[in-house]
């Protein structure tokens, strides 16, 4: 490395956050400025950065980019080697090198194989396309595991010579699923890493890295084949490395938007440890495989209920539940909310109906509210949950639960027979009580989450598209007698009357006024009947009072919103 020339330093330039500098110096007894350029000294490093890393690295990408790319490069290297070894057996299976095989037979086999792959790609996109954003880590890992399974089938192809076409069709369908899920989740990862809106640049450099790795891995695979031949031990060993590297890659990603596993883990930490968890902490504890199975779903494990977001009221009507009067009372509880939460104790499901004006903040708040209400319903029914039991029984939230457990106003006997341990459903007073808690606690949670780096401008929760809106369009289609078919839908007389009654009860009217609800710290929330002190589960910081905006509904209100100088004269 050459030494810096002597003289007066006029100015320095620095390239981004790197150590590369240009120094402009006026040497002694000279009038001209001399440029001391470190880019010439670090030529190879600069060339490597420009070819394989996004412009502005590391400032132009997220902090987890480097760790993810290291593991992703390692898994791509292993994947190329195993793919080359599997290709050898596929070519042998379709007749390459076999003098008895005909070109037509090999062509037919190949066409059928590709056709099955196309159908598999379409069906998988139809059935699982909406899940890929919310569970990008899981499907990124599943894609590579499925890819390895497909290659294992191809490696075993010589043992199924009489079923070559069937075996190839199965492996091709599996690889088609890999193509859809792997490509979609890679795009999601790229979007996360591109913090400057440079998604195309990040994607292009990722492709350059993968191409270079594949080139090196291909020659490595040829060397392995020429030296060891078709060695099953080497294939299994490299495949295990491939899966391990993929697991480390998805673990290295720190996503800052909430999906269901991350939000449930966040709520669990908040209720049991009384603190707001950082994105990296939640991502480290987030399960990335085999967690949505039967009774072991994450929401059931945490709060005892399954949370159903954005569902239709018809889902409740199918179960002969609830009555219109019951819906009216629940609507009154949530009159200042853009959502309505209806518990179905019989099926252990929590239905969240969303208003058409519901925004991202309303959806996140509704999910938190549904989890909290679910836990408290389990409390009044003496259903054990780790969130309020040992070793968390001394936490403030557990004390709140124990206080509610001793009150009579919090529960009502279930009228119908249920085939589970639930005997009570929440009273309307309890719903109002939980609503007040959520009003206060969500303000604290939201402020804290924004401060420590969570992105609340969007979410990745699985939310259906049904929204509560006006009942006026229903009147022109509701039948009077029998069963009537329209160009929009078919509805029976019984369903029409019940649906119209329910929607009429849920209708907000001309408009809903949203304002500040008087709240107190959770430690002061109590019911007159209980006469017991309940402790705060949040911090001591006072949450700011925010008066929410209401859209003007009448012509007078609209005019009042417009400055006088901008109003048109009648």
PDB file of C-alpha atoms in Angstrom, residues 232-242:
ATOM      1  CA  UNK A 232     -25.260 -42.427  -2.502  1.00  0.00           C
ATOM      2  CA  UNK A 233     -23.356 -41.408   0.627  1.00  0.00           C
ATOM      3  CA  UNK A 234     -21.998 -38.245  -1.010  1.00  0.00           C
ATOM      4  CA  UNK A 235     -25.468 -37.353  -2.311  1.00  0.00           C
ATOM      5  CA  UNK A 236     -27.098 -37.753   1.128  1.00  0.00           C
ATOM      6  CA  UNK A 237     -24.307 -35.820   2.847  1.00  0.00           C
ATOM      7  CA  UNK A 238     -24.543 -32.846   0.471  1.00  0.00           C
ATOM      8  CA  UNK A 239     -28.350 -32.933   0.684  1.00  0.00           C
ATOM      9  CA  UNK A 240     -28.222 -32.688   4.488  1.00  0.00           C
ATOM     10  CA  UNK A 241     -25.835 -29.745   4.206  1.00  0.00           C
ATOM     11  CA  UNK A 242     -28.257 -28.128   1.758  1.00  0.00           C
TER      12      UNK A 242
END
